[in-house]
CSV table of C-alpha atoms in Angstrom, one decimal:
chain,number,residue,atom,x,y,z
A,241,MET,CA,150.4,41.4,-100.8
A,242,ALA,CA,149.2,38.1,-99.2
A,243,GLN,CA,150.3,39.3,-95.8
A,244,THR,CA,148.4,42.5,-96.3
A,245,ARG,CA,145.2,40.6,-97.1
A,246,ARG,CA,145.7,38.4,-94.0
A,247,ASP,CA,146.2,41.5,-91.8
A,248,GLN,CA,143.1,43.0,-93.3
A,249,SER,CA,141.1,39.8,-92.6
A,250,VAL,CA,142.3,39.7,-89.0
A,251,ALA,CA,141.2,43.3,-88.5
A,252,ALA,CA,137.8,42.7,-90.1
A,253,VAL,CA,137.1,39.7,-87.9
A,254,ARG,CA,138.2,41.6,-84.8
A,255,HIS,CA,136.0,44.5,-85.8
A,256,PHE,CA,133.0,42.2,-86.3
A,257,ASN,CA,133.6,40.5,-82.9
A,258,ARG,CA,133.6,43.9,-81.2
A,259,PHE,CA,130.4,44.9,-83.0
A,260,TYR,CA,128.5,41.7,-82.4
A,261,THR,CA,129.4,41.1,-78.8
A,262,GLN,CA,128.1,44.6,-78.1
A,263,LYS,CA,125.0,44.1,-80.2
A,264,ILE,CA,123.9,40.9,-78.4
A,265,GLY,CA,124.6,42.3,-75.0
A,266,VAL,CA,127.2,39.9,-73.7
A,267,LEU,CA,129.6,42.5,-72.3
A,268,THR,CA,127.7,43.3,-69.2
A,269,ASP,CA,128.4,41.5,-65.9
A,270,GLY,CA,125.0,39.8,-66.0
A,271,LEU,CA,123.9,38.2,-69.3
A,272,LEU,CA,120.4,39.3,-70.4
A,273,GLN,CA,119.9,41.2,-67.1
A,274,SER,CA,120.4,38.1,-65.1
A,275,GLU,CA,122.8,37.2,-62.3
A,276,PHE,CA,124.7,34.8,-64.6
A,277,SER,CA,127.7,35.4,-66.8
A,278,LEU,CA,127.9,34.3,-70.5
A,279,THR,CA,130.0,31.3,-69.5
A,280,GLU,CA,127.5,30.3,-66.8
A,281,ALA,CA,124.7,30.6,-69.3
A,282,ARG,CA,126.5,28.4,-71.7
A,283,LEU,CA,127.0,25.8,-68.9
A,284,PHE,CA,123.3,25.9,-68.2
A,285,TYR,CA,122.6,25.2,-71.9
A,286,GLU,CA,124.9,22.1,-71.9
A,287,LEU,CA,123.5,20.7,-68.7
A,288,HIS,CA,120.0,21.1,-70.0
A,289,HIS,CA,120.6,19.5,-73.4
A,290,ARG,CA,123.0,16.7,-72.3
A,291,GLU,CA,122.0,13.5,-70.6
A,292,ALA,CA,123.8,13.8,-67.2
A,293,PRO,CA,127.3,14.6,-68.4
A,294,THR,CA,130.5,14.4,-66.3
A,295,ALA,CA,132.6,17.4,-65.5
A,296,ALA,CA,135.3,16.1,-67.8
A,297,GLU,CA,132.8,16.0,-70.7
A,298,LEU,CA,131.7,19.6,-70.0
A,299,SER,CA,135.3,20.7,-69.8
A,300,ARG,CA,136.1,19.2,-73.3
A,301,GLU,CA,132.9,20.5,-74.9
A,302,LEU,CA,133.2,24.1,-73.6
A,303,ALA,CA,137.0,24.2,-73.8
A,304,LEU,CA,137.2,25.3,-70.2
A,305,ASP,CA,140.0,24.9,-67.8
A,306,PRO,CA,139.0,22.0,-65.4
A,307,GLY,CA,139.8,24.1,-62.3
A,308,TYR,CA,137.7,27.0,-63.6
A,309,LEU,CA,134.8,24.7,-64.4
A,310,SER,CA,135.1,23.1,-61.0
A,311,ARG,CA,134.6,26.5,-59.4
A,312,LEU,CA,131.6,27.2,-61.6
A,313,LEU,CA,130.0,23.8,-60.7
A,314,ARG,CA,130.7,24.4,-57.0
A,315,SER,CA,128.8,27.7,-57.2
A,316,PHE,CA,125.9,26.1,-59.0
A,317,SER,CA,125.8,23.4,-56.4
A,318,ASN,CA,125.8,25.9,-53.5
A,319,GLN,CA,122.9,27.7,-55.1
A,320,GLY,CA,121.0,24.4,-55.5
A,321,LEU,CA,121.0,24.6,-59.3
A,322,ILE,CA,122.6,21.2,-60.0
A,323,GLU,CA,122.5,17.7,-58.6
A,324,ARG,CA,125.4,15.2,-58.5
A,325,VAL,CA,124.6,11.5,-59.1
A,326,PRO,CA,127.2,8.7,-58.8
A,327,SER,CA,127.9,7.0,-62.1
A,328,ALA,CA,126.7,3.4,-62.3
A,329,LEU,CA,129.7,2.5,-64.5
A,330,ASP,CA,132.5,4.3,-62.5
A,331,GLY,CA,132.0,5.0,-58.8
A,332,ARG,CA,134.8,7.6,-59.0
A,333,GLN,CA,132.7,9.8,-61.3
A,334,HIS,CA,129.7,11.9,-60.7
A,335,LEU,CA,127.1,12.7,-63.3
A,336,LEU,CA,125.6,16.2,-63.4
A,337,ARG,CA,122.1,17.4,-64.0
A,338,LEU,CA,120.1,20.5,-63.4
A,339,SER,CA,117.8,20.5,-60.4
A,340,ALA,CA,114.2,21.7,-60.6
A,341,LYS,CA,115.5,25.2,-59.5
A,342,GLY,CA,118.2,25.0,-62.2
A,343,GLU,CA,115.7,24.1,-64.9
A,344,GLN,CA,113.6,27.1,-63.9
A,345,ALA,CA,116.7,29.4,-64.1
A,346,TYR,CA,117.6,27.9,-67.5
A,347,ALA,CA,114.0,28.5,-68.8
A,348,ARG,CA,114.2,32.2,-67.7
A,349,LEU,CA,117.5,32.7,-69.5
A,350,ASN,CA,116.4,30.8,-72.6
A,351,ASN,CA,113.2,32.9,-72.9
A,352,ARG,CA,115.1,36.1,-72.4
A,353,SER,CA,117.7,35.0,-75.1
A,354,GLU,CA,114.9,34.2,-77.6
A,355,ASP,CA,113.2,37.5,-76.9
A,356,SER,CA,116.4,39.4,-77.3
A,357,ILE,CA,117.2,37.8,-80.7
A,358,ARG,CA,113.6,38.2,-81.8
A,359,THR,CA,113.8,41.9,-81.0
A,360,LEU,CA,117.2,42.2,-82.8
A,361,LEU,CA,115.7,40.7,-86.0
A,362,SER,CA,112.3,42.5,-85.8
A,363,THR,CA,113.4,45.6,-87.7
A,364,LEU,CA,114.7,43.5,-90.7
A,365,ARG,CA,112.9,42.4,-93.8
A,366,GLY,CA,112.5,38.7,-94.5
A,367,ASP,CA,115.2,38.6,-97.1
A,368,GLU,CA,117.6,40.5,-94.7
A,369,ARG,CA,117.0,37.9,-92.0
A,370,GLU,CA,117.7,35.1,-94.4
A,371,ARG,CA,121.0,36.8,-95.4
A,372,ILE,CA,122.1,37.1,-91.7
A,373,VAL,CA,121.2,33.4,-91.0
A,374,GLU,CA,123.0,32.3,-94.2
A,375,ALA,CA,126.1,34.3,-93.3
A,376,MET,CA,126.1,32.8,-89.8
A,377,ARG,CA,125.7,29.3,-91.3
A,378,VAL,CA,128.7,29.9,-93.5
A,379,ILE,CA,130.9,31.1,-90.6
A,380,GLU,CA,129.9,28.0,-88.6
A,381,GLU,CA,130.5,25.7,-91.5
A,382,LEU,CA,134.0,27.0,-92.2
A,383,LEU,CA,135.2,27.3,-88.6
A,384,ASP,CA,133.8,24.2,-87.1
A,385,GLU,CA,136.7,21.8,-86.9
A,386,LYS,CA,134.5,19.0,-85.5
A,387,LYS,CA,131.9,19.2,-88.3
A,388,PRO,CA,132.5,16.6,-91.1
A,389,ARG,CA,133.8,18.1,-94.3
A,390,ALA,CA,131.5,18.3,-97.3
A,391,SER,CA,131.6,15.2,-99.6
A,392,ALA,CA,130.9,14.7,-103.2
A,393,GLU,CA,127.7,12.9,-102.2
A,394,SER,CA,126.5,16.1,-100.6
A,395,VAL,CA,126.4,17.9,-103.9
A,396,VAL,CA,123.2,17.9,-106.0
A,397,LEU,CA,122.6,19.2,-109.6
A,398,ARG,CA,119.3,20.8,-110.4
A,399,PRO,CA,117.8,23.0,-113.2
A,400,HIS,CA,118.0,26.7,-112.9
A,401,ARG,CA,115.3,28.7,-111.2
A,402,PRO,CA,114.6,32.5,-110.7
A,403,GLY,CA,117.6,34.2,-109.2
A,404,ASP,CA,120.1,31.7,-110.4
A,405,ILE,CA,121.1,33.6,-113.6
A,406,GLY,CA,121.9,36.7,-111.6
A,407,TRP,CA,124.0,34.6,-109.3
A,408,VAL,CA,125.9,33.1,-112.2
A,409,ILE,CA,126.7,36.5,-113.7
A,410,GLN,CA,127.8,38.0,-110.3
A,411,ARG,CA,130.0,35.1,-109.3
A,412,HIS,CA,131.7,34.9,-112.7
A,413,GLY,CA,132.5,38.6,-112.5
A,414,GLU,CA,133.8,38.4,-108.9
A,415,LEU,CA,135.8,35.1,-109.1
A,416,TYR,CA,137.5,35.8,-112.5
A,417,SER,CA,138.5,39.3,-111.3
A,418,GLN,CA,139.9,37.9,-108.0
A,419,GLU,CA,141.6,34.9,-109.4
A,420,TYR,CA,142.7,36.1,-112.9
A,421,GLY,CA,142.5,39.8,-112.8
A,422,TRP,CA,139.9,39.9,-115.6
A,423,ASP,CA,138.0,43.2,-115.9
A,424,GLU,CA,134.3,44.0,-116.1
A,425,ARG,CA,134.1,43.3,-119.8
A,426,PHE,CA,134.1,39.6,-118.9
A,427,GLU,CA,131.1,40.1,-116.6
A,428,ALA,CA,129.4,41.8,-119.5
A,429,LEU,CA,130.1,38.9,-121.8
A,430,VAL,CA,128.7,36.5,-119.2
A,431,ALA,CA,125.6,38.7,-118.8
A,432,GLY,CA,125.0,38.6,-122.6
A,433,ILE,CA,125.3,34.8,-122.7
A,434,ALA,CA,123.0,34.3,-119.8
A,435,SER,CA,120.4,36.7,-121.0
A,436,LYS,CA,120.3,35.1,-124.4
A,437,PHE,CA,119.9,31.7,-122.8
A,438,ILE,CA,116.8,32.9,-120.9
A,439,LEU,CA,115.2,34.8,-123.7
A,440,GLU,CA,115.8,32.2,-126.5
A,441,LEU,CA,115.7,29.0,-124.4
A,442,GLN,CA,114.9,25.8,-126.3
A,443,PRO,CA,114.0,23.4,-123.4
A,444,GLU,CA,114.5,20.2,-125.4
A,445,ARG,CA,117.9,21.2,-126.7
A,446,GLU,CA,119.4,23.5,-124.0
A,447,ARG,CA,119.9,23.3,-120.3
A,448,CYS,CA,121.4,25.0,-117.3
A,449,TRP,CA,122.6,23.1,-114.2
A,450,ILE,CA,123.2,24.6,-110.8
A,451,ALA,CA,125.3,22.6,-108.3
A,452,GLU,CA,124.1,22.9,-104.7
A,453,LEU,CA,125.9,22.0,-101.5
A,454,ASN,CA,123.8,22.0,-98.4
A,455,GLY,CA,121.3,24.3,-100.1
A,456,ARG,CA,124.0,26.7,-101.3
A,457,SER,CA,124.8,27.3,-105.0
A,458,VAL,CA,128.4,26.3,-105.6
A,459,GLY,CA,128.6,25.7,-109.4
A,460,SER,CA,127.0,26.2,-112.8
A,461,VAL,CA,127.2,25.1,-116.4
A,462,PHE,CA,125.1,25.7,-119.5
A,463,LEU,CA,124.6,23.7,-122.7
A,464,VAL,CA,123.2,25.8,-125.6
A,465,SER,CA,122.6,25.2,-129.3
A,466,GLU,CA,124.9,26.5,-131.9
A,467,SER,CA,123.4,24.6,-134.7
A,468,LYS,CA,121.3,21.4,-135.3
A,469,THR,CA,124.4,19.2,-134.8
A,470,VAL,CA,126.7,21.4,-132.6
A,471,ALA,CA,126.1,22.3,-128.9
A,472,LYS,CA,128.2,24.7,-126.9
A,473,LEU,CA,129.2,24.2,-123.3
A,474,ARG,CA,129.3,27.5,-121.5
A,475,LEU,CA,129.8,29.3,-118.2
A,476,LEU,CA,131.3,26.4,-116.2
A,477,LEU,CA,132.0,27.6,-112.7
A,478,VAL,CA,132.9,26.0,-109.4
A,479,GLU,CA,133.1,27.9,-106.2
A,480,PRO,CA,136.4,27.7,-104.3
A,481,SER,CA,134.7,26.2,-101.3
A,482,ALA,CA,133.4,23.3,-103.4
A,483,ARG,CA,136.6,22.5,-105.3
A,484,GLY,CA,138.0,19.0,-104.9
A,485,LEU,CA,134.5,17.4,-104.6
A,486,GLY,CA,134.2,16.5,-108.3
A,487,VAL,CA,131.6,19.3,-108.9
A,488,GLY,CA,133.2,20.3,-112.2
A,489,THR,CA,133.4,16.8,-113.5
A,490,ARG,CA,129.7,16.2,-112.7
A,491,LEU,CA,128.7,19.4,-114.4
A,492,VAL,CA,130.7,18.6,-117.6
A,493,ASP,CA,129.4,15.0,-117.6
A,494,ALA,CA,125.8,16.3,-117.3
A,495,CYS,CA,126.3,18.5,-120.4
A,496,ILE,CA,127.8,15.6,-122.4
A,497,ARG,CA,124.9,13.2,-121.5
A,498,PHE,CA,122.3,15.8,-122.3
A,499,ALA,CA,124.0,16.6,-125.6
A,500,ARG,CA,124.0,12.9,-126.7
A,501,GLU,CA,120.4,12.5,-125.7
A,502,ALA,CA,119.4,15.7,-127.6
A,503,GLY,CA,121.0,14.3,-130.8
A,504,TYR,CA,124.0,16.6,-131.1
A,505,ARG,CA,127.1,15.3,-133.0
A,506,LYS,CA,129.6,17.4,-131.2
A,507,VAL,CA,130.1,19.7,-128.2
A,508,ARG,CA,132.2,22.8,-128.6
A,509,LEU,CA,133.5,25.2,-125.9
A,510,TRP,CA,135.6,28.3,-125.4
A,511,THR,CA,138.2,28.6,-122.7
A,512,ASP,CA,141.4,30.4,-121.9
A,513,SER,CA,144.9,29.0,-121.5
A,514,GLN,CA,145.0,30.4,-117.9
A,515,LEU,CA,142.1,28.2,-116.8
A,516,LEU,CA,144.2,25.1,-116.0
A,517,ALA,CA,141.7,23.3,-113.9
A,518,ALA,CA,138.9,23.7,-116.4
A,519,ARG,CA,141.2,22.6,-119.3
A,520,HIS,CA,142.1,19.5,-117.3
A,521,LEU,CA,138.4,18.6,-116.9
A,522,TYR,CA,137.9,19.0,-120.6
A,523,GLU,CA,140.8,16.8,-121.4
A,524,GLN,CA,139.5,14.1,-119.0
A,525,ALA,CA,136.1,14.2,-120.6
A,526,GLY,CA,137.6,13.6,-124.1
A,527,PHE,CA,137.6,17.2,-125.5
A,528,GLU,CA,140.5,18.2,-127.9
A,529,ARG,CA,141.8,21.6,-128.5
A,530,ILE,CA,141.3,22.6,-132.1
A,531,SER,CA,142.5,26.2,-132.1
A,532,SER,CA,144.0,29.0,-130.0
A,533,GLU,CA,144.8,32.7,-130.5
A,534,PRO,CA,145.9,35.6,-128.3
A,535,HIS,CA,143.4,38.3,-127.3
A,536,SER,CA,143.0,41.1,-124.8
A,537,ASP,CA,139.2,41.1,-124.4
A,538,PHE,CA,139.3,41.1,-120.6
A,539,GLY,CA,143.0,41.8,-119.9
A,540,GLU,CA,146.5,41.6,-121.3
A,541,GLY,CA,148.4,38.4,-122.4
A,542,LEU,CA,145.3,36.2,-122.7
A,543,VAL,CA,145.1,33.2,-125.1
A,544,SER,CA,141.7,32.1,-126.3
A,545,GLU,CA,141.2,28.3,-126.9
A,546,THR,CA,138.4,26.4,-128.7
A,547,TRP,CA,137.9,22.7,-127.7
A,548,GLU,CA,135.6,20.1,-129.2
A,549,LEU,CA,134.2,16.7,-128.3
A,550,LYS,CA,132.9,14.6,-131.2
A,551,PHE,CA,130.4,11.8,-130.6
């Protein structure tokens, strides 16, 4: 099964590559109706944005064979597009920079590229453009090996705002189906809890927190009132991409602090025996399991558990 999913992922990426390279017009001999190839245009970009790099630096940045890069640079030099300046630190090296003619050629390519992308996006609504940009950002974030990995300090907790509740419902339905095989009845339960929270919200005694990482929602938790003295922790969720950053701990801690400040005497929660990571968080926070019973509300062989933390 895992191999089948990997094969499907490979096929999907290859399909997207074929679609996108055709869409942005990089398959023709001359990029953007110019005399330059895609690689040459990328070389122009690096020479324009770098402060007199060496050929070795360009080779590393572009992952180009040094021999192939040398031929490209020789062609640029013959066309009068670049200048070579001896390095003041190492006389054996030459620094590279675009000539005036090279800067003009880069400006033409850059303007054509911006116009091409602007045209590509012009038929889309604002929200559709945002979806495309966000999807590209996620691809870059996950595949960029040189980019520093996210840290716990990058995560912020904030109150909910319009759109968040729908996200909470959707991600609970998707993740619990993918990871545990729970059916749509669980999503219906989440929708009911979330809807009641919005419609009957007591701001001084109830709260929702959304965890954000680089502007993207990666977690949630709710604290709601069960009685004057008992609060319920509900809908704890951490996206797979943010696990290992302490997001779950921070969300649970936020609930506990708020419950103390609001005057509750205990916090109660429901979970399932399958949810090992969540159960570990609750144990660390001082919760104790007080009851359990089998159920089949969202699938077969499930065991419901109730946990409590007394102040």
